[in-house]
């Protein structure tokens, strides 16, 4: 597998991360417009990396862990770019860019060998299932980002310690609203991911639900986010919502990174 | 002859407000005043700046000291119309690099009463264009003011001088902005008819707040204040019932006791589905329970907290001001170099003129004396030779001067001064 484009993308994300840090921590206004553009460049390279692979093999490269990681960060960056151009939320990039860098770095650091697509994964379900599932996860990653900023900003307000850092943050109201929006987008996508996965499982494994570890973990995450969404609709907001969002994402990403190593699953994209 | 920049005037530090007011120029008479200023013989270019904190005249003149004296007289006359006494004690005058520095500092808001306040730059631009329209701006002041504007811009972008709120009421609005995205869909409740509370409510209104409730123990005063700030008055007994629709609550009463306790706020928050509330306690005594700040989605700042933030910001501003001073000094140096480089052009011209003159005189002397009776051809050859000698002799010095003019360094100034002395070029 050719990883040149992926390396270029990682480089851009790193650059963007540095540039965002300059903007947030050192108050360099000049880079505020530049940083999202650098992210966009990284995204273009990243798209090229995924595109080249798709045209070479005819299927999206998401079947191995490192490929899934790269695809995940690609979707997340796409989500960030949409949010940035809609809400001008530059500071979110300070979390997303370094995250995207680490994920793409890991994607080629874990090896670059190409493996043939396992026959059981040769299906139209693959792109559908993977895309909706990762879109949902990307929305949760963005929700995690704004929640972190919310918690930081809220803490400073409560402790009455103003730092220049806060000048870069949007209001708590905006952050809370964005958190809710990401959740509202993320949850149905995650639901679709699970539904499409189950249907695919019904076709290939013969049963919609077979208590596979991946199914169980997604089920738990789905219940958690569902409860969170319900809570939000009935008045849960602010710090508690941000804390729960952060917690939920940490569990999901933690499972994504290490879960399959502990609980072997028939699910593709595992780390082996 | 070389022009010098000077500034004469008075500001909030040098003169009390009555004196400043007596000398102030009205906008409607500015054109006239500029014409009067230009009528003084020593003043070639002039800009008048007149705000509530300063009255200053910036001028370019060949003879600095007499121009300064004339501007003082000009200001005296302006003040005399309003029967004030001597201005001498209050007026300062700067020349050369000091004057340039002063203008740059004013533009960058380093000389303002509240350092970093943004209005002064706009005022400076207005007065500059007024002077330009009146035809009293030449090349020197044109360059000076445009440099001043860009220095101000540099200071604004490269330092955090204007980035922080320094008054209690702007700090409160600043904090509110960190909690709320917008104010036009928020409701403000003002408890007590204190002056500061009214001020803060107005500040919030100018930032977009539309819905405002006012309550006071004496209902008449609530009605009165509500009338002046477009709010709706509510009875003091009723205010707890209205609290649940208030997003910002400002307490500014003379009450000795706690008016809102944390338990009540907790219940209200629940009723509001935890929509955030911002409590601002600026009365003489604490009117809001300090435990309110411990509740989720409720934020409480009292006057001391706000003052602490304001002081911190002010401290930060003065730190930033130091950075700004460095920028100003740097720019003054650049500008001074430019001024000096201007001197080289007339010097070159004067030098050439002087040599040509000597050549012409000596030729005439010879042609009417010992060399009388030369043929036209011989005369021409002689003239050519003289010109060639002059050109050859001047070639070195002139190209050196031109080189210095491009470099704009101190050495250039030195050569210019030396040449002026050696060849007696002053006044040419």
XYZ file of C-alpha atoms in Angstrom:
700
model
C 0.000 0.000 0.000
C 1.319 3.389 -0.926
C 1.352 5.623 2.109
C 2.934 8.736 0.604
C -0.326 10.671 0.625
C -1.113 9.496 4.113
C 2.274 10.747 5.299
C 1.657 14.085 3.647
C -1.731 14.277 5.352
C -0.179 13.480 8.745
C 2.421 16.181 8.162
C -0.272 18.753 7.421
C -2.239 17.759 10.517
C 0.893 18.154 12.613
C 1.505 21.565 11.105
C -2.079 22.558 11.744
C -1.764 21.366 15.336
C 1.289 23.573 15.882
C -0.408 26.496 14.212
C -3.527 26.077 16.367
C -1.363 25.924 19.469
C 0.250 29.210 18.430
C -3.210 30.681 17.996
C -4.673 29.457 21.272
C -1.709 29.628 23.628
C 0.396 32.406 22.204
C -2.330 34.642 20.853
C -1.015 34.832 17.336
C -4.011 36.041 15.386
C -2.321 35.677 12.032
C -2.567 31.904 12.143
C -6.280 31.830 12.975
C -7.246 31.892 9.310
C -4.295 29.811 8.227
C -4.761 26.821 10.519
C -8.093 25.575 9.120
C -6.615 25.903 5.631
C -3.699 23.701 6.655
C -6.208 21.177 7.975
C -8.025 21.387 4.641
C -4.743 20.657 2.812
C -4.211 17.654 5.056
C -7.739 16.556 4.321
C -7.122 16.800 0.577
C -4.006 14.635 0.857
C -5.882 12.238 3.089
C -8.720 11.990 0.560
C -6.171 11.276 -2.144
C -4.667 8.506 -0.012
C -8.041 6.837 0.449
C -9.031 7.454 -3.184
C -5.873 5.882 -4.605
C -6.432 2.781 -2.548
C -10.074 2.572 -3.560
C -9.311 2.770 -7.259
C -6.495 0.264 -6.972
C -8.440 -2.364 -5.111
C -12.075 -1.507 -5.697
C -13.031 -1.508 -2.033
C -12.562 1.068 0.758
C -9.537 0.323 2.908
C -11.111 -0.065 6.278
C -10.704 -3.750 6.924
C -7.552 -3.540 8.979
C -7.207 -1.675 12.196
C -4.733 0.866 10.917
C -6.841 1.485 7.856
C -9.931 1.927 9.958
C -8.006 4.426 12.064
C -7.069 6.428 9.016
C -10.630 6.336 7.694
C -11.970 7.359 11.083
C -9.739 10.404 11.297
C -10.651 11.301 7.720
C -14.355 11.377 8.564
C -13.634 13.313 11.756
C -11.620 15.961 9.928
C -14.398 16.257 7.343
C -16.845 16.852 10.195
C -14.533 19.442 11.712
C -14.207 21.307 8.432
C -17.984 21.433 8.030
C -18.360 22.720 11.586
C -15.588 25.242 11.126
C -17.062 26.789 8.019
C -20.528 26.841 9.525
C -19.741 28.059 13.044
C -16.240 29.570 12.708
C -15.151 27.481 15.645
C -11.412 27.711 15.127
C -10.460 26.550 18.570
C -11.969 23.093 18.039
C -9.168 22.517 15.551
C -6.706 22.727 18.433
C -8.112 19.390 19.598
C -9.041 17.802 16.279
C -5.794 18.514 14.400
C -3.467 16.833 16.918
C -5.937 13.952 17.228
C -6.024 13.516 13.459
C -2.238 13.648 13.382
C -1.887 10.904 15.987
C -4.437 8.716 14.227
C -2.888 9.043 10.770
C 0.574 8.587 12.248
C -0.589 5.382 13.900
C -2.210 4.349 10.616
C 1.121 4.037 8.833
C 3.276 3.356 11.873
C 1.475 0.039 12.412
C 2.782 -1.286 9.129
C 2.164 -0.619 5.514
C 1.753 -4.085 4.107
C -1.319 -4.721 2.067
C -3.471 -7.746 2.566
C -6.094 -9.119 0.269
C -9.633 -8.421 1.321
C -10.968 -11.417 3.249
C -13.684 -12.991 1.093
C -16.393 -12.676 3.730
C -15.968 -8.909 3.656
C -16.440 -8.627 -0.104
C -19.858 -7.090 -0.013
C -21.687 -3.880 -0.716
C -22.483 -3.804 2.970
C -18.871 -2.933 3.702
C -18.851 0.701 2.508
C -22.383 1.352 3.813
C -21.811 -0.080 7.254
C -18.357 1.374 7.736
C -19.302 4.851 6.514
C -22.330 5.338 8.750
C -20.599 3.780 11.741
C -17.583 6.045 11.428
C -19.684 9.116 10.704
C -21.437 8.474 14.001
C -18.137 8.035 15.792
C -16.737 11.175 14.207
C -19.726 13.162 15.498
C -18.980 11.811 18.977
C -15.327 12.775 18.594
C -16.374 16.342 17.798
C -18.810 16.320 20.720
C -15.889 15.204 22.869
C -13.802 18.111 21.569
C -16.371 20.786 22.410
C -17.053 19.142 25.769
C -13.387 19.403 26.713
C -13.368 23.064 25.819
C -16.598 23.538 27.752
C -15.156 21.940 30.881
C -12.012 24.038 30.690
C -13.893 27.252 30.142
C -16.489 26.519 32.797
C -13.800 25.763 35.353
C -12.108 29.082 34.745
C -15.376 30.955 35.053
C -16.266 29.250 38.314
C -12.846 29.785 39.808
C -12.849 33.374 38.624
C -9.467 32.999 37.045
C -9.418 34.520 33.615
C -6.656 33.593 31.258
C -5.990 34.788 27.774
C -6.718 31.233 26.711
C -10.403 31.824 27.359
C -10.540 34.638 24.875
C -10.277 31.990 22.195
C -13.187 29.968 23.468
C -16.727 30.424 22.252
C -19.390 31.051 24.898
C -20.547 28.182 27.080
C -23.943 28.484 25.429
C -22.459 27.842 21.975
C -20.323 24.965 23.189
C -23.270 23.334 24.894
C -25.451 23.749 21.826
C -22.772 22.233 19.578
C -22.372 19.322 21.954
C -26.103 18.693 21.607
C -26.019 19.056 17.805
C -23.185 16.527 17.497
C -25.075 14.126 19.724
C -28.250 14.551 17.686
C -26.286 13.728 14.514
C -24.138 11.056 16.051
C -26.832 8.947 17.631
C -28.941 8.165 14.520
C -25.758 7.496 12.550
C -24.589 5.110 15.218
C -28.023 3.464 15.151
C -27.767 3.070 11.389
C -24.283 1.644 11.830
C -25.573 -0.998 14.221
C -28.636 -1.762 12.098
C -26.608 -2.105 8.896
C -24.085 -4.245 10.794
C -26.822 -6.527 12.095
C -28.354 -6.951 8.669
C -24.979 -7.766 7.202
C -24.402 -10.192 10.061
C -27.754 -11.802 9.347
C -26.649 -12.430 5.779
C -23.110 -13.628 6.470
C -23.209 -15.024 9.996
C -26.803 -16.180 9.789
C -28.117 -14.183 12.721
C -28.830 -10.525 13.441
C -27.431 -10.700 16.919
C -24.893 -13.248 18.011
C -23.452 -11.684 21.189
C -20.213 -10.970 19.421
C -18.027 -8.693 21.618
C -18.225 -5.939 19.019
C -21.974 -6.186 18.996
C -22.147 -6.086 22.770
C -19.803 -3.123 23.044
C -21.667 -1.172 20.357
C -24.919 -2.042 22.085
C -23.672 -0.656 25.392
C -22.367 2.503 23.749
C -25.696 2.881 21.944
C -27.609 2.591 25.211
C -25.273 5.108 26.849
C -25.593 7.700 24.111
C -29.338 7.064 23.894
C -29.678 7.759 27.606
C -27.538 10.870 27.218
C -29.687 12.121 24.358
C -32.817 11.476 26.372
C -31.301 13.319 29.313
C -30.461 16.279 27.132
C -33.989 16.440 25.848
C -35.237 16.605 29.421
C -32.968 19.326 30.737
C -29.533 17.790 31.209
C -27.015 20.369 30.066
C -23.839 22.197 30.845
C -21.070 20.608 32.856
C -22.787 17.301 33.548
C -23.604 16.799 29.877
C -20.035 17.670 28.948
C -18.643 15.244 31.535
C -20.867 12.410 30.317
C -19.980 13.107 26.684
C -16.287 13.024 27.531
C -16.687 9.828 29.502
C -18.704 8.128 26.756
C -16.182 8.989 24.102
C -13.256 7.792 26.198
C -14.957 4.425 26.649
C -15.806 4.108 22.958
C -12.363 5.122 21.706
C -10.743 2.976 24.380
C -12.676 -0.026 23.200
C -11.934 0.815 19.580
C -8.194 0.869 20.328
C -7.797 -2.061 22.696
C -11.098 -3.866 23.086
C -10.691 -6.347 20.275
C -7.302 -7.354 21.586
C -8.949 -8.464 24.829
C -12.210 -9.830 23.477
C -11.529 -11.510 20.119
C -14.309 -10.786 17.690
C -15.341 -12.029 14.312
C -15.769 -8.377 13.349
C -13.349 -7.137 10.712
C -10.807 -4.355 11.182
C -9.247 -5.877 14.239
C -5.740 -5.260 15.288
C -3.697 -8.296 14.387
C 16.093 74.354 4.392
C 15.267 71.286 6.417
C 11.854 71.127 8.101
C 11.446 69.986 11.645
C 8.451 68.327 13.284
C 7.111 69.780 16.487
C 4.130 69.300 18.716
C 2.789 71.820 21.217
C -0.258 71.272 23.376
C -1.781 70.100 26.593
C -3.351 66.837 27.707
C -5.103 65.206 30.636
C -1.861 64.970 32.552
C -0.585 68.477 32.004
C -3.796 70.446 32.403
C -7.071 70.174 34.323
C -10.288 69.737 32.383
C -11.319 73.434 32.667
C -8.124 74.553 30.998
C -8.423 71.872 28.291
C -11.978 72.925 27.633
C -11.050 76.578 27.365
C -8.555 75.860 24.592
C -10.580 73.179 22.802
C -11.416 73.754 19.146
C -14.959 73.258 17.979
C -15.362 71.117 14.907
C -17.325 73.866 13.161
C -14.448 76.315 13.532
C -11.652 73.939 12.730
C -11.148 75.151 9.155
C -10.897 78.712 10.323
C -8.495 77.788 13.101
C -6.278 75.898 10.674
C -6.168 78.958 8.423
C -5.165 81.117 11.389
C -2.471 78.649 12.312
C -1.039 78.667 8.825
C -0.995 82.442 8.807
C 1.880 82.372 11.287
C 5.088 82.895 9.301
C 7.190 80.101 10.806
C 4.630 77.335 10.376
C 4.632 75.486 7.072
C 2.362 72.557 7.862
C -0.092 72.058 10.705
C -2.663 69.643 12.129
C -4.907 70.500 15.073
C -6.063 67.724 17.389
C -8.760 68.523 19.922
C -10.467 65.872 22.081
C -11.700 65.964 25.658
C -8.338 64.699 26.861
C -5.998 66.709 24.684
C -5.570 69.813 22.594
C -2.456 69.621 20.474
C -0.969 71.233 17.408
C 1.393 69.189 15.274
C 3.451 71.257 12.856
C 6.334 71.097 10.443
C 8.540 74.171 10.360
C 11.964 75.234 9.182
C 12.587 77.159 12.352
C 11.481 74.935 15.211
C 11.880 77.280 18.199
C 10.038 80.214 16.655
C 7.305 77.890 15.353
C 6.858 76.514 18.866
C 6.557 80.034 20.219
C 4.004 80.858 17.563
C 1.881 77.816 18.361
C 1.932 78.756 22.029
C 0.712 82.189 21.065
C -1.939 80.594 18.867
C -3.189 78.456 21.761
C -3.053 81.448 24.108
C -5.262 83.406 21.757
C -7.657 80.500 21.496
C -7.840 80.335 25.301
C -8.017 84.120 25.693
C -11.339 84.160 23.886
C -12.749 82.327 26.843
C -10.918 84.470 29.383
C -8.596 81.918 30.869
C -5.317 82.859 32.394
C -1.848 81.854 31.283
C -1.467 78.474 29.666
C 2.294 78.347 30.067
C 2.236 76.041 33.077
C 0.149 73.492 31.226
C 1.650 73.502 27.772
C 4.370 71.129 26.646
C 6.377 71.321 23.461
C 8.407 68.606 21.773
C 10.616 68.803 18.731
C 12.255 66.362 16.356
C 12.336 62.737 17.423
C 10.520 63.552 20.690
C 7.650 65.071 18.755
C 7.482 62.067 16.432
C 7.452 59.763 19.431
C 4.667 61.738 21.033
C 2.477 61.566 17.936
C 3.088 57.825 17.619
C 2.253 57.269 21.289
C -0.973 59.232 20.973
C -2.016 57.227 17.904
C -1.192 53.938 19.613
C -3.322 54.999 22.604
C -0.312 54.894 24.938
C -0.866 58.498 25.965
C -4.579 58.005 26.652
C -6.186 58.328 30.063
C -7.301 54.701 29.739
C -4.333 53.160 27.944
C -5.440 51.135 24.960
C -8.823 52.773 24.470
C -9.641 52.583 20.785
C -11.340 55.948 20.063
C -8.216 58.087 19.830
C -7.044 56.609 16.540
C -10.332 57.445 14.843
C -10.214 60.975 16.236
C -6.653 61.390 15.022
C -7.674 60.276 11.538
C -10.596 62.711 11.504
C -8.463 65.677 12.526
C -5.801 64.712 10.044
C -8.245 64.594 7.148
C -9.767 67.900 8.241
C -6.305 69.460 8.079
C -5.659 67.820 4.741
C -8.888 69.224 3.332
C -7.954 72.649 4.633
C -4.668 72.343 2.746
C -2.413 72.577 5.764
C -0.753 69.185 5.354
C 2.435 68.830 3.330
C 4.780 65.970 2.576
C 6.233 65.802 6.089
C 3.014 65.653 8.109
C 1.459 63.397 5.485
C 4.200 60.886 6.027
C 4.186 61.404 9.808
C 0.469 60.736 10.218
C 0.389 57.769 7.900
C 3.290 56.288 9.811
C 1.419 57.010 13.057
C -1.659 55.151 11.801
C 0.365 52.120 10.865
C 2.258 52.218 14.179
C -1.133 52.168 15.923
C -2.173 49.205 13.845
C 1.075 47.412 14.593
C 0.674 47.989 18.322
C -2.905 46.757 18.183
C -2.055 43.524 16.383
C 1.291 42.778 17.989
C 0.391 43.513 21.596
C -2.646 42.724 23.716
C -2.998 46.336 24.752
C -6.660 46.738 23.858
C -7.786 43.186 24.284
C -9.033 43.311 27.848
C -11.845 45.015 29.668
C -10.682 47.336 32.448
C -13.884 48.758 33.908
C -16.124 46.792 36.263
C -19.082 47.082 33.969
C -17.231 46.043 30.822
C -15.663 43.148 32.725
C -19.183 42.015 33.651
C -20.312 42.178 30.033
C -17.150 40.368 28.990
C -17.877 37.573 31.443
C -21.496 37.401 30.348
C -20.249 36.920 26.796
C -18.328 33.854 27.907
C -21.500 32.327 29.271
C -24.020 33.531 26.717
C -23.637 33.608 22.999
C -26.052 36.482 22.495
C -28.123 38.807 24.622
C -31.086 39.571 22.407
C -32.908 36.452 23.543
C -31.941 36.867 27.196
C -33.724 38.585 30.026
C -31.949 40.879 32.446
C -33.268 41.552 35.939
C -32.009 44.577 37.775
C -32.631 44.550 41.522
C -32.166 47.960 43.130
C -31.982 51.332 41.466
C -28.301 52.000 42.189
C -26.297 54.009 39.692
C -23.857 51.227 38.871
C -26.669 48.743 38.198
C -28.266 51.122 35.725
C -24.920 51.614 34.030
C -24.397 47.886 33.703
C -27.921 47.373 32.355
C -27.249 50.014 29.705
C -23.989 48.343 28.845
C -25.812 45.049 28.347
C -28.434 46.784 26.233
C -25.798 48.252 23.971
C -24.564 44.683 23.549
C -27.964 43.531 22.379
C -30.028 42.806 25.505
C -33.650 43.743 24.899
C -35.741 42.329 27.713
C -35.129 44.077 31.015
C -36.964 44.008 34.349
C -36.324 46.552 37.087
C -37.314 46.188 40.688
C -36.724 48.312 43.756
C -38.060 48.516 47.294
C -39.495 51.910 46.453
C -41.577 51.081 43.443
C -41.572 54.683 42.154
C -37.809 54.561 41.712
C -38.086 51.279 39.823
C -40.653 52.885 37.519
C -38.417 55.897 37.073
C -35.324 53.880 36.229
C -37.285 51.461 34.036
C -38.558 54.464 32.099
C -35.064 55.784 31.468
C -33.620 52.466 30.296
C -36.649 50.984 28.538
C -37.277 48.242 31.075
C -40.428 47.010 32.742
C -40.814 47.782 36.442
C -41.883 44.974 38.778
C -42.876 45.069 42.446
C -40.123 44.213 44.883
C -42.281 41.526 46.534
C -42.773 39.883 43.138
C -39.211 39.624 41.952
C -38.558 36.070 43.246
C -41.407 34.858 41.057
C -39.851 36.445 37.994
C -36.364 35.127 38.694
C -36.965 31.978 36.687
C -37.195 33.927 33.450
C -34.088 35.994 34.205
C -30.782 34.933 32.632
C -28.733 37.775 34.042
C -29.483 39.071 37.519
C -27.835 42.282 38.658
C -28.097 43.150 42.350
C -27.310 46.738 43.240
C -29.227 47.572 46.399
C -28.439 49.126 49.712
C -29.968 46.133 51.489
C -28.019 44.652 54.396
C -29.357 41.146 54.019
C -29.095 38.331 51.498
C -31.944 38.706 49.017
C -31.433 35.522 46.998
C -30.189 32.327 48.614
C -28.649 29.326 46.926
C -31.509 26.960 47.774
C -33.985 29.152 45.922
C -31.672 29.390 42.921
C -31.288 25.611 42.877
C -35.068 25.212 42.638
C -35.316 27.912 39.981
C -32.588 26.255 37.887
C -34.499 23.016 37.948
C -37.605 24.829 36.795
C -35.585 26.494 34.015
C -34.283 23.103 32.886
C -30.827 24.246 33.999
C -30.542 27.087 31.551
C -27.524 29.043 32.817
C -27.900 32.083 35.071
C -25.370 34.799 35.707
C -25.600 36.707 38.999
C -23.778 39.990 39.361
C -23.692 41.348 42.891
C -22.508 44.949 42.943
C -24.332 46.400 45.947
C -22.577 47.723 49.061
C -23.337 44.501 50.910
C -23.575 41.002 49.506
C -27.159 40.582 48.357
C -26.673 37.176 46.740
C -25.731 34.008 48.623
C -22.123 33.128 47.798
C -23.089 29.443 47.572
C -24.901 30.223 44.309
C -21.575 29.928 42.501
C -21.318 26.302 43.617
C -24.452 25.356 41.676
C -24.126 23.887 38.217
C -25.038 26.362 35.468
C -25.111 29.285 37.887
C -22.293 31.835 38.013
C -21.911 34.479 40.664
C -19.523 37.410 40.566
C -19.541 40.134 43.174
C -18.033 43.576 42.919
C -14.696 42.429 44.359
C -14.414 39.596 41.847
C -15.134 41.978 39.001
C -12.688 44.519 40.352
C -10.039 41.814 40.693
C -10.474 40.815 37.063
C -10.404 44.470 36.017
C -7.188 45.083 37.972
C -5.592 42.001 36.539
C -6.511 43.181 33.060
C -5.145 46.626 33.759
C -1.891 45.084 34.946
C -1.805 43.007 31.780
C -2.398 46.137 29.745
C 0.530 47.939 31.282
C 2.726 44.931 30.556
C 1.555 45.080 26.987
C 2.118 48.820 26.950
C 5.821 48.196 27.548
C 5.960 46.078 24.434
C 4.128 48.822 22.602
C 6.687 51.424 23.721
C 9.424 49.348 22.153
C 7.538 49.258 18.885
C 7.065 53.016 19.029
C 10.780 53.626 19.623
C 11.661 51.408 16.703
C 9.290 53.282 14.425
C 10.529 56.673 15.619
C 14.025 55.625 14.645
C 12.854 54.598 11.170
C 11.020 57.845 10.728
C 13.952 59.947 11.877
C 16.124 58.210 9.338
C 13.671 59.082 6.634
C 13.686 62.735 7.707
C 17.468 62.826 7.600
C 17.580 61.167 4.220
C 15.470 64.065 2.957
C 18.347 66.410 3.800
C 20.693 64.797 1.329
C 18.828 65.819 -1.810
C 18.982 69.579 -1.229
C 22.586 69.238 -0.089
C 23.614 67.593 -3.343
C 21.872 70.326 -5.316
C 23.476 73.068 -3.217
C 26.922 71.531 -3.558
C 26.662 71.375 -7.327
C 25.340 74.917 -7.474
C 28.229 76.161 -5.389
C 30.847 74.543 -7.610
C 29.174 75.752 -10.796
C 29.085 79.246 -9.406
C 32.795 79.233 -8.594
C 33.582 77.838 -12.044
C 31.479 80.479 -13.758
C 32.974 83.357 -11.767
C 36.572 82.269 -12.326
C 35.929 81.764 -16.036
C 34.497 85.239 -16.345
C 37.424 86.652 -14.453
C 39.945 84.959 -16.720
C 38.097 85.685 -19.951
C 37.889 89.366 -19.190
C 41.468 89.406 -17.843
C 44.550 87.484 -18.970
C 42.738 85.283 -21.466
C 41.055 88.121 -23.320
C 40.913 87.617 -27.044
C 40.475 83.865 -27.209
C 38.731 82.508 -30.239
C 35.224 81.047 -29.870
C 36.598 77.556 -30.246
C 39.176 78.085 -27.538
C 36.543 79.597 -25.253
C 34.358 76.602 -25.727
C 37.228 74.230 -25.006
C 37.991 76.140 -21.822
C 34.354 75.986 -20.690
C 34.252 72.270 -21.383
C 37.389 71.747 -19.385
C 36.032 73.659 -16.381
C 32.785 71.670 -16.437
C 34.723 68.418 -16.712
C 36.930 69.304 -13.745
C 33.869 70.174 -11.647
C 32.094 66.956 -12.640
C 35.113 64.804 -11.924
C 35.668 66.426 -8.554
C 32.041 66.145 -7.516
C 31.541 62.616 -8.740
C 33.014 60.999 -5.631
C 31.228 63.034 -2.956
C 27.856 62.975 -4.742
C 27.774 59.260 -5.353
C 28.780 58.730 -1.725
C 25.917 60.958 -0.569
C 23.437 59.144 -2.774
C 24.585 55.849 -1.393
C 24.096 57.130 2.149
C 20.643 58.425 1.301
C 19.596 54.927 0.329
C 21.032 53.397 3.451
C 19.317 55.894 5.726
C 21.851 55.557 8.492
C 23.476 58.020 10.835
C 26.645 58.214 8.788
C 24.713 59.939 6.025
C 23.652 62.702 8.380
C 27.225 63.184 9.441
C 28.463 63.666 5.875
C 25.654 66.080 5.122
C 26.531 68.175 8.149
C 30.230 68.114 7.242
C 29.631 69.143 3.648
C 27.368 71.974 4.733
C 30.087 73.320 7.003
C 33.005 72.788 4.626
C 31.388 74.436 1.633
C 29.263 76.910 3.512
C 26.014 75.531 2.090
C 23.704 76.717 4.890
C 20.880 78.913 3.721
C 21.263 77.972 0.091
